[in-house]
Short mmCIF file of C-alpha atoms in Angstrom, two decimals:
data_model
loop_
_atom_site.label_atom_id
_atom_site.label_comp_id
_atom_site.label_asym_id
_atom_site.label_seq_id
_atom_site.Cartn_x
_atom_site.Cartn_y
_atom_site.Cartn_z
CA MET X 1 97.59 95.37 71.68
CA ASP X 2 96.92 92.90 74.52
CA ASN X 3 100.72 92.51 74.57
CA ALA X 4 100.79 95.93 76.25
CA ALA X 5 98.33 94.88 78.96
CA PHE X 6 101.06 93.84 81.41
CA SER X 7 103.76 96.31 80.40
CA CYS X 8 105.29 98.74 82.87
CA CYS X 9 104.90 102.49 82.47
CA SER X 10 108.55 102.94 81.49
CA ASP X 11 108.25 100.49 78.58
CA LEU X 12 105.01 102.11 77.45
CA ASN X 13 106.66 105.51 77.60
CA VAL X 14 109.50 104.31 75.38
CA ALA X 15 107.06 102.75 72.91
CA LEU X 16 105.09 106.00 72.72
CA ARG X 17 108.19 108.12 72.13
CA GLU X 18 109.47 105.74 69.46
CA ARG X 19 106.04 105.86 67.76
CA SER X 20 105.68 102.09 67.85
CA VAL X 21 102.30 102.72 69.45
CA SER X 22 100.14 105.81 69.78
CA ALA X 23 98.36 107.11 72.85
CA VAL X 24 95.02 106.62 71.11
CA GLU X 25 95.92 102.99 70.41
CA LEU X 26 96.82 102.44 74.07
CA PHE X 27 93.53 104.06 75.08
CA GLU X 28 91.48 101.92 72.69
CA ALA X 29 93.25 98.76 73.84
CA ALA X 30 92.63 99.57 77.51
CA VAL X 31 88.96 100.34 76.88
CA ALA X 32 88.51 97.13 74.88
CA ARG X 33 90.10 95.12 77.67
CA ILE X 34 87.94 96.81 80.32
CA GLU X 35 84.78 96.19 78.33
CA ARG X 36 85.74 92.56 77.74
CA LEU X 37 87.08 91.56 81.15
CA ASP X 38 85.62 93.92 83.72
CA PRO X 39 82.03 92.59 83.74
CA GLU X 40 83.13 89.68 85.94
CA LEU X 41 85.53 91.79 88.04
CA ASN X 42 83.53 95.01 88.43
CA ALA X 43 86.67 97.06 89.12
CA VAL X 44 86.36 100.21 86.94
CA VAL X 45 82.96 101.46 88.09
CA VAL X 46 83.08 105.16 87.07
CA ARG X 47 84.17 105.69 83.46
CA ASP X 48 85.19 108.78 81.54
CA PHE X 49 86.07 107.33 78.14
CA GLU X 50 85.07 110.31 76.00
CA LEU X 51 87.26 112.78 77.85
CA ALA X 52 90.02 110.16 78.03
CA ARG X 53 89.86 109.70 74.26
CA ALA X 54 90.26 113.45 73.80
CA ALA X 55 93.18 113.47 76.25
CA SER X 56 94.81 110.63 74.30
CA ARG X 57 94.55 112.57 71.06
CA GLU X 58 96.11 115.58 72.76
CA ALA X 59 98.88 113.33 74.10
CA ASP X 60 99.69 112.15 70.57
CA ARG X 61 100.00 115.76 69.45
CA ALA X 62 102.31 116.48 72.38
CA LEU X 63 104.39 113.39 71.65
CA ALA X 64 104.78 114.51 68.05
CA ALA X 65 106.17 117.79 69.43
CA ASP X 66 108.74 115.80 71.48
CA ASP X 67 107.00 116.34 74.82
CA ARG X 68 108.83 114.01 77.24
CA ARG X 69 106.56 113.93 80.28
CA PRO X 70 106.95 110.54 82.01
CA LEU X 71 103.28 109.44 81.89
CA LEU X 72 102.29 111.16 78.66
CA GLY X 73 99.60 109.11 76.93
CA ILE X 74 99.55 106.30 79.50
CA PRO X 75 96.04 105.24 80.63
CA ILE X 76 95.47 104.99 84.40
CA THR X 77 92.63 104.80 86.89
CA VAL X 78 92.16 106.35 90.33
CA LYS X 79 90.27 105.22 93.40
CA GLU X 80 86.63 106.31 93.51
CA SER X 81 87.25 108.29 96.70
CA PHE X 82 89.43 110.84 94.86
CA ASN X 83 87.73 113.92 93.51
CA VAL X 84 87.87 114.11 89.71
CA THR X 85 86.09 117.07 88.16
CA GLY X 86 82.55 116.15 87.13
CA LEU X 87 82.80 112.45 88.05
CA LEU X 88 80.87 110.83 90.86
CA THR X 89 82.56 110.68 94.24
CA THR X 90 80.37 108.65 96.57
CA TRP X 91 82.67 106.49 98.72
CA GLY X 92 80.03 103.83 98.01
CA MET X 93 77.46 105.56 100.25
CA PRO X 94 73.96 105.66 98.70
CA ASP X 95 73.07 109.05 100.18
CA TYR X 96 75.84 110.59 98.08
CA ARG X 97 75.21 108.67 94.87
CA ASP X 98 74.76 111.88 92.83
CA TRP X 99 77.55 114.05 94.22
CA ARG X 100 80.12 115.39 91.75
CA PRO X 101 83.07 117.58 92.79
CA ARG X 102 84.05 120.74 90.94
CA TYR X 103 87.80 120.21 91.22
CA ASP X 104 90.38 117.45 90.86
CA ALA X 105 92.16 116.13 93.93
CA GLU X 106 95.68 117.50 94.07
CA ALA X 107 97.20 114.06 93.56
CA VAL X 108 95.05 113.58 90.43
CA THR X 109 96.20 116.97 89.17
CA ARG X 110 99.83 115.92 89.56
CA LEU X 111 99.34 112.70 87.58
CA LYS X 112 97.47 114.53 84.83
CA ALA X 113 100.26 117.12 84.71
CA ALA X 114 102.70 114.26 84.08
CA GLY X 115 100.59 113.31 81.04
CA ALA X 116 98.50 110.45 82.44
CA VAL X 117 95.14 109.76 80.78
CA VAL X 118 92.52 109.06 83.46
CA LEU X 119 90.08 106.45 82.15
CA GLY X 120 87.88 106.47 85.23
CA LYS X 121 87.63 105.45 88.86
CA THR X 122 87.78 102.11 90.66
CA ASN X 123 85.49 100.55 93.22
CA VAL X 124 85.67 100.95 97.00
CA PRO X 125 83.91 99.43 100.02
CA TYR X 126 81.10 101.28 101.71
CA ALA X 127 82.62 104.42 103.28
CA LEU X 128 86.12 102.93 102.70
CA ALA X 129 85.53 100.87 105.85
CA ASP X 130 86.46 97.29 104.95
CA TRP X 131 89.14 94.97 103.60
CA GLN X 132 86.56 93.91 101.04
CA THR X 133 85.22 96.01 98.16
CA THR X 134 81.43 96.13 97.91
CA ASN X 135 78.72 98.75 98.23
CA GLN X 136 75.08 99.32 97.31
CA ILE X 137 75.86 101.69 94.43
CA TYR X 138 78.41 99.75 92.39
CA GLY X 139 78.19 96.22 93.75
CA ARG X 140 81.04 93.85 94.56
CA THR X 141 84.54 93.66 93.07
CA ALA X 142 86.19 90.27 92.67
CA ASN X 143 89.81 89.15 93.02
CA PRO X 144 91.37 88.29 89.62
CA TRP X 145 93.10 85.29 91.19
CA ASN X 146 89.85 83.86 92.54
CA LEU X 147 86.53 85.50 91.79
CA ASP X 148 85.06 84.09 95.00
CA CYS X 149 87.59 86.07 97.09
CA THR X 150 88.05 89.70 98.05
CA PRO X 151 90.64 91.83 96.21
CA GLY X 152 91.13 93.69 99.50
CA GLY X 153 90.02 97.13 100.52
CA SER X 154 89.58 99.88 100.52
CA SER X 155 91.68 100.27 97.34
CA GLY X 156 90.36 96.93 96.10
CA GLY X 157 89.00 98.00 92.73
CA GLY X 158 92.36 99.46 91.76
CA ALA X 159 94.27 96.34 92.80
CA ALA X 160 91.92 94.14 90.76
CA ALA X 161 92.27 96.41 87.70
CA LEU X 162 96.06 96.26 87.90
CA ALA X 163 96.28 92.50 88.40
CA ALA X 164 93.92 91.86 85.47
CA GLY X 165 95.96 94.06 83.13
CA LEU X 166 93.33 96.77 82.68
CA VAL X 167 95.73 99.65 83.48
CA PRO X 168 99.41 99.88 84.53
CA LEU X 169 99.04 102.45 87.33
CA GLU X 170 96.48 103.35 89.99
CA LEU X 171 96.15 106.02 92.66
CA GLY X 172 95.02 104.71 96.05
CA SER X 173 94.87 105.63 99.72
CA ASP X 174 95.56 103.92 103.02
CA PHE X 175 94.13 104.34 106.52
CA ALA X 176 94.25 100.83 107.99
CA GLY X 177 95.91 98.79 105.26
CA SER X 178 93.88 100.11 102.32
CA LEU X 179 96.91 100.10 99.99
CA ARG X 180 98.78 97.20 101.54
CA ALA X 181 95.99 94.63 101.93
CA PRO X 182 94.83 94.86 98.27
CA ALA X 183 98.42 94.62 97.02
CA HIS X 184 98.98 91.53 99.16
CA PHE X 185 95.68 89.92 98.11
CA CYS X 186 96.17 90.60 94.36
CA GLY X 187 99.92 90.06 93.92
CA ILE X 188 100.83 93.65 93.02
CA VAL X 189 102.89 96.44 94.64
CA SER X 190 101.86 99.60 96.48
CA HIS X 191 103.46 102.28 98.59
CA ARG X 192 102.08 103.98 101.68
CA PRO X 193 104.30 107.07 102.06
CA SER X 194 105.68 108.77 105.12
CA VAL X 195 103.10 111.09 106.60
CA GLY X 196 102.81 114.51 104.97
CA LEU X 197 104.69 113.85 101.73
CA ILE X 198 101.67 113.68 99.39
CA SER X 199 98.73 116.05 99.61
CA MET X 200 95.43 114.69 100.89
CA ARG X 201 93.53 117.64 99.38
CA GLY X 202 90.58 116.38 97.36
CA HIS X 203 90.49 113.02 99.11
CA ALA X 204 87.75 113.50 101.67
CA PRO X 205 84.19 112.29 102.24
CA PRO X 206 81.62 113.43 99.67
CA THR X 207 80.54 117.09 99.91
CA VAL X 208 83.81 118.05 101.67
CA GLU X 209 85.06 119.70 98.49
CA GLY X 210 88.58 120.76 99.37
CA GLY X 211 89.47 118.35 102.11
CA LEU X 212 89.23 117.94 105.85
CA PRO X 213 90.49 121.06 107.68
CA PHE X 214 92.46 118.92 110.14
CA ASP X 215 95.16 116.28 110.10
CA PRO X 216 93.56 112.90 110.91
CA PHE X 217 96.32 112.06 113.40
CA ASP X 218 98.84 111.05 110.73
CA LEU X 219 96.82 107.93 109.96
CA ALA X 220 95.72 108.46 106.35
CA ALA X 221 98.02 108.62 103.35
CA ILE X 222 97.83 108.67 99.55
CA GLY X 223 100.07 106.51 97.43
CA PRO X 224 100.57 104.72 94.11
CA MET X 225 99.72 101.14 93.17
CA ALA X 226 101.27 99.28 90.26
CA ARG X 227 102.36 95.88 89.04
CA PHE X 228 106.06 96.71 89.08
CA ALA X 229 108.16 98.42 91.73
CA VAL X 230 109.88 100.59 89.13
CA ASP X 231 106.49 102.19 88.43
CA LEU X 232 106.08 102.88 92.16
CA GLU X 233 109.39 104.77 92.07
CA LEU X 234 108.21 106.86 89.15
CA ALA X 235 104.73 107.64 90.46
CA PHE X 236 105.86 108.35 94.01
CA GLU X 237 108.26 111.07 92.85
CA LEU X 238 105.56 112.62 90.67
CA LEU X 239 103.05 112.74 93.52
CA LEU X 240 105.30 114.47 96.07
CA ASN X 241 104.29 117.83 97.49
CA GLU X 242 106.40 120.80 96.54
CA ASN X 243 109.69 120.70 98.48
CA ALA X 244 108.82 117.26 99.92
CA ALA X 245 111.80 115.71 98.15
CA GLU X 246 114.08 117.76 100.38
CA ARG X 247 112.80 115.82 103.39
CA LEU X 248 113.47 112.40 101.89
CA GLU X 249 116.54 110.34 102.64
CA ALA X 250 118.61 108.96 99.76
CA PRO X 251 118.01 105.22 99.24
CA GLN X 252 120.25 103.26 101.60
CA LEU X 253 120.41 100.14 99.42
CA GLN X 254 122.37 99.57 96.22
CA ASN X 255 122.03 95.78 96.15
CA LEU X 256 120.55 93.00 98.26
CA GLY X 257 124.02 91.79 99.24
CA ASN X 258 124.53 94.73 101.59
CA ALA X 259 120.95 94.92 102.90
CA ARG X 260 120.37 94.79 106.67
CA VAL X 261 116.93 93.26 107.15
CA LEU X 262 114.93 92.73 110.34
CA VAL X 263 112.00 90.30 110.05
CA ILE X 264 108.92 90.37 112.28
CA SER X 265 106.82 87.32 111.46
CA GLN X 266 104.36 87.02 114.35
CA HIS X 267 102.00 89.51 116.00
CA PRO X 268 101.06 89.12 119.69
CA LEU X 269 97.43 90.16 119.10
CA GLN X 270 96.48 87.86 116.22
CA PRO X 271 97.89 84.65 114.71
CA THR X 272 99.49 84.74 111.28
CA ALA X 273 98.46 82.05 108.80
CA ARG X 274 101.08 79.36 108.34
CA ALA X 275 101.15 79.95 104.56
CA ILE X 276 102.29 83.54 105.13
CA SER X 277 104.93 82.55 107.70
CA VAL X 278 106.27 79.90 105.31
CA ALA X 279 106.46 82.37 102.42
CA LEU X 280 108.29 84.88 104.62
CA ASP X 281 110.76 82.19 105.77
CA GLN X 282 111.42 81.26 102.14
CA LEU X 283 112.10 84.91 101.32
CA VAL X 284 114.58 85.06 104.20
CA GLU X 285 116.41 82.05 102.75
CA ARG X 286 116.64 83.76 99.36
CA LEU X 287 117.87 87.00 100.91
CA GLU X 288 120.54 85.20 102.91
CA ALA X 289 121.63 83.30 99.79
CA VAL X 290 122.50 86.57 98.04
CA GLY X 291 124.39 87.92 101.05
CA ALA X 292 121.83 90.00 102.94
CA ARG X 293 122.18 90.21 106.71
CA VAL X 294 118.83 89.01 108.09
CA SER X 295 117.59 88.58 111.64
CA TYR X 296 114.24 87.79 113.22
CA ALA X 297 113.01 90.34 115.77
CA GLY X 298 113.29 89.41 119.42
CA PRO X 299 110.43 90.01 121.86
CA LYS X 300 111.86 93.35 123.04
CA SER X 301 112.65 94.80 119.61
CA LEU X 302 109.27 96.51 119.27
CA ASP X 303 106.06 96.59 121.32
CA LEU X 304 103.59 95.56 118.61
CA SER X 305 100.73 95.50 121.09
CA LEU X 306 101.41 99.14 121.87
CA CYS X 307 101.59 99.96 118.14
CA THR X 308 98.10 98.58 117.62
CA ALA X 309 96.70 100.12 120.79
CA VAL X 310 97.97 103.60 119.89
CA PHE X 311 96.72 103.29 116.31
CA LEU X 312 93.23 102.21 117.38
CA GLN X 313 92.89 104.92 120.01
CA LEU X 314 93.83 107.48 117.35
CA VAL X 315 91.21 105.97 115.02
CA ARG X 316 88.62 106.44 117.74
CA SER X 317 89.67 110.08 118.22
CA THR X 318 89.58 110.76 114.49
CA HIS X 319 86.01 109.53 114.10
CA GLN X 320 84.80 111.75 116.91
CA HIS X 321 85.59 114.87 114.86
CA PRO X 322 82.35 116.90 114.35
CA LEU X 323 82.88 117.58 110.63
CA LEU X 324 83.57 113.96 109.80
CA ASN X 325 80.60 112.85 111.87
CA SER X 326 78.32 115.32 110.08
CA VAL X 327 79.09 113.58 106.78
CA LEU X 328 79.06 110.05 108.13
CA ALA X 329 75.74 110.65 109.88
CA ARG X 330 74.14 109.89 106.52
CA ALA X 331 75.94 106.54 106.43
CA PRO X 332 74.17 104.39 109.04
CA ASP X 333 75.86 101.15 107.97
CA ARG X 334 79.22 102.68 108.73
CA GLY X 335 78.04 103.10 112.31
CA ARG X 336 77.60 99.35 112.64
CA VAL X 337 81.05 98.76 111.16
CA PHE X 338 82.67 101.19 113.55
CA HIS X 339 80.78 99.71 116.50
CA GLN X 340 82.65 96.50 115.76
CA LEU X 341 85.90 98.39 115.22
CA ALA X 342 85.34 100.06 118.60
CA ALA X 343 84.99 96.60 120.13
CA ALA X 344 88.29 95.67 118.51
CA ILE X 345 89.81 98.86 119.93
CA ASP X 346 88.74 97.92 123.45
CA ARG X 347 89.74 94.27 123.05
CA LEU X 348 93.15 94.83 121.46
CA SER X 349 94.05 97.95 123.43
CA ALA X 350 93.53 95.99 126.62
CA SER X 351 96.39 93.74 125.51
CA SER X 352 98.85 96.64 125.66
CA THR X 353 101.02 97.17 128.69
CA ALA X 354 100.48 100.95 128.41
CA GLU X 355 97.58 102.82 129.99
CA LEU X 356 96.27 105.07 127.20
CA CYS X 357 93.57 106.98 129.04
CA GLY X 358 93.85 110.64 128.12
CA LEU X 359 95.62 112.62 125.44
CA GLN X 360 98.82 113.02 127.43
CA ALA X 361 99.23 109.27 127.87
CA LEU X 362 98.47 108.69 124.20
CA ASN X 363 101.04 111.26 123.10
CA GLN X 364 103.64 109.76 125.43
CA ALA X 365 102.95 106.30 123.98
CA ARG X 366 103.50 107.69 120.46
CA LEU X 367 106.82 109.19 121.55
CA ASP X 368 107.86 105.86 123.07
CA LEU X 369 107.03 104.03 119.85
CA SER X 370 108.90 106.58 117.74
CA ALA X 371 111.97 106.01 119.88
CA GLN X 372 111.64 102.23 119.45
CA TRP X 373 111.41 102.57 115.67
CA ARG X 374 114.37 104.98 115.51
CA SER X 375 116.46 102.53 117.50
CA ILE X 376 115.56 99.73 115.09
CA PHE X 377 116.59 101.74 112.03
CA GLU X 378 119.94 102.59 113.57
CA GLN X 379 120.77 98.91 113.07
CA TRP X 380 118.59 97.83 110.15
CA ASP X 381 117.76 99.27 106.73
CA VAL X 382 114.25 97.83 106.51
CA VAL X 383 111.79 95.75 108.49
CA LEU X 384 109.83 93.00 106.74
CA CYS X 385 106.51 91.79 108.12
CA PRO X 386 103.17 90.41 106.86
CA ALA X 387 100.70 92.82 105.30
CA MET X 388 97.72 90.85 106.65
CA SER X 389 97.21 87.71 108.71
CA THR X 390 95.83 85.60 105.84
CA PRO X 391 95.83 85.43 102.04
CA ALA X 392 92.70 86.74 100.32
CA PHE X 393 89.57 85.37 101.98
CA ARG X 394 86.17 84.60 100.49
CA HIS X 395 83.64 87.42 100.14
CA ASN X 396 81.78 87.89 103.40
CA GLU X 397 78.88 90.32 103.36
CA GLU X 398 77.35 89.25 106.65
CA PRO X 399 76.53 92.06 109.10
CA ALA X 400 79.71 93.38 110.66
CA GLU X 401 78.89 91.98 114.09
CA GLN X 402 78.56 88.42 112.70
CA ARG X 403 81.80 88.22 110.74
CA THR X 404 84.86 86.19 111.61
CA ILE X 405 88.12 85.54 109.79
CA MET X 406 89.46 81.99 109.54
CA ILE X 407 93.16 81.62 110.30
CA ASP X 408 94.38 78.05 109.78
CA GLN X 409 90.84 76.68 110.24
CA LYS X 410 90.18 78.63 113.44
CA PRO X 411 87.76 81.62 113.66
CA HIS X 412 88.94 84.97 114.97
CA PRO X 413 87.19 88.35 115.29
CA TYR X 414 87.01 89.90 111.82
CA PHE X 415 88.21 93.39 112.75
CA ASP X 416 91.24 92.07 114.63
CA GLN X 417 92.81 91.91 111.17
CA VAL X 418 93.85 95.49 111.87
CA ALA X 419 96.83 94.08 113.81
CA TRP X 420 99.36 93.99 110.95
CA PRO X 421 98.17 97.15 109.12
CA SER X 422 98.60 99.10 112.38
CA THR X 423 102.25 98.07 112.78
CA ALA X 424 103.89 101.36 111.80
CA PRO X 425 101.50 104.34 111.54
CA GLY X 426 103.15 107.31 109.86
CA LEU X 427 106.15 105.35 108.56
CA PRO X 428 106.65 104.40 104.89
CA ALA X 429 105.56 100.89 103.94
CA THR X 430 105.94 99.29 100.51
CA ALA X 431 103.87 96.17 99.82
CA ALA X 432 105.39 93.60 97.46
CA PRO X 433 104.50 90.04 96.36
CA ILE X 434 106.73 87.20 97.59
CA GLY X 435 104.90 83.99 96.65
CA PHE X 436 101.67 81.99 96.72
CA ASP X 437 99.83 79.72 99.12
CA ASP X 438 98.95 76.11 98.28
CA GLY X 439 95.71 77.27 96.66
CA GLY X 440 97.47 79.68 94.31
CA GLN X 441 96.54 82.86 96.18
CA PRO X 442 99.20 85.61 96.23
CA ILE X 443 101.14 86.43 99.38
CA GLY X 444 102.76 89.80 99.95
CA ILE X 445 104.73 91.58 102.66
CA GLN X 446 105.23 95.07 104.04
CA ILE X 447 108.68 96.62 103.69
CA ILE X 448 108.81 99.26 106.44
CA GLY X 449 111.44 101.98 106.66
CA PRO X 450 112.33 104.96 108.84
CA MET X 451 110.42 108.21 108.58
CA PHE X 452 111.18 109.73 105.16
CA GLY X 453 112.99 106.54 104.14
CA ASP X 454 110.46 105.93 101.34
CA ARG X 455 113.11 105.62 98.64
CA THR X 456 114.79 102.83 100.58
CA THR X 457 111.63 100.73 100.98
CA ILE X 458 110.71 101.16 97.32
CA ARG X 459 114.29 100.38 96.30
CA MET X 460 114.14 97.20 98.39
CA ALA X 461 111.02 96.16 96.46
CA CYS X 462 112.80 96.91 93.17
CA LEU X 463 115.85 94.85 94.15
CA MET X 464 113.71 91.91 95.30
CA GLU X 465 111.72 92.07 92.08
CA ARG X 466 114.90 92.10 89.98
CA GLU X 467 116.53 89.25 91.90
CA PHE X 468 113.60 86.96 92.72
CA GLY X 469 110.82 88.02 90.34
CA GLY X 470 107.67 89.92 91.17
CA PHE X 471 104.23 90.29 89.63
CA ILE X 472 102.77 87.33 87.73
CA PRO X 473 99.51 87.75 85.77
CA PRO X 474 96.56 85.69 87.03
CA PRO X 475 96.03 82.72 84.68
CA ARG X 476 92.54 83.70 83.48
CA TYR X 477 93.75 87.16 82.33
CA ARG X 478 97.02 86.30 80.58
#
């Protein structure tokens, strides 16, 4: 059954319908693999195997009755921050270590309705506030490619579980790269959808049962993670809000030969590691070889400094909300993290040419950026850029104020890594693997599209995967 460990959902679905494998057998194989491999990874930290076994038996009965739901009998995991009835939802904060919600998050409900069997929940950083995955309740999650390195965050546990072949599909979330950074660090795919397409209900800090009664400035989003882009296509459609499909554009790409691709390889606020720039240049060569029209962005194509400044000012506004603060007041360590993030806000915002004092100025800056992005997508189908400034870095659990990130042997402020994740707030971004650095660490990119152009960015990932290859299992888990 380990042969199924790196299968895509579509192949598993066919095998289940043809009765070459049963849902219970898939469940038992996944559990065996988790119990054998997860002790060194520490990815699946909240487990619900008894209920999952019962759900697998029910799936086999439904399959026997020719039920054709697309995820029927397929084992998955979800990020610990999603409410799942009766299971712990702590966000890694010790003061909430015993809190259990009464209802499933809406996104979890949709996946269960499609037949998915939820095995449990995957690890997160403390208060979802890091590109590493560690907390005082569950401990630290390792990267399957190098156990000494981070799998990313805050959806790091899910990325590690996927890369190690524990499950084929994961539900994650993204505020400042929380889907894209783990995908990049672990060599998998993820999709951060256009704002408003997938319900955030049931993904909120512990004790906020239904969800936050306000929109956090279009910054947070829920999306799928997988090993294969075809599974992103499937899960994304299943997760959509009612009538959301009507807002989506049809995919603009049928093949790579007619793709119009703009590449942004450098950010004015933080250097990009040479290994990532080289991998992106090699991808450009491959795209051009199959006929794609590719161009590197000029200095006036998009004000990236303004993108980051607007994003960070919105982050600051979000965390001043009284309800959110009432929950986070019991998370003192988060205060230290956000003190450093505030320093990054002041430092990086100062690099922008726009004066963002006051709500009116901030709103005007957002309108200016929206116009810049619309202009870009009048000429180009997608924009490719790095997901993060470096490949996966070594675990660093120093106090927030002492951390740095090494970029080509030079230290830089740790929280300035927000530069690339803040490139396109609100727009769809699909993360996909494109290669490896000299040390064998995965390198991924963001594929950014116009608002509601999610099907185009995911299709681009599918076409790249088909033409150039995609996910490769880490050697120790093959």
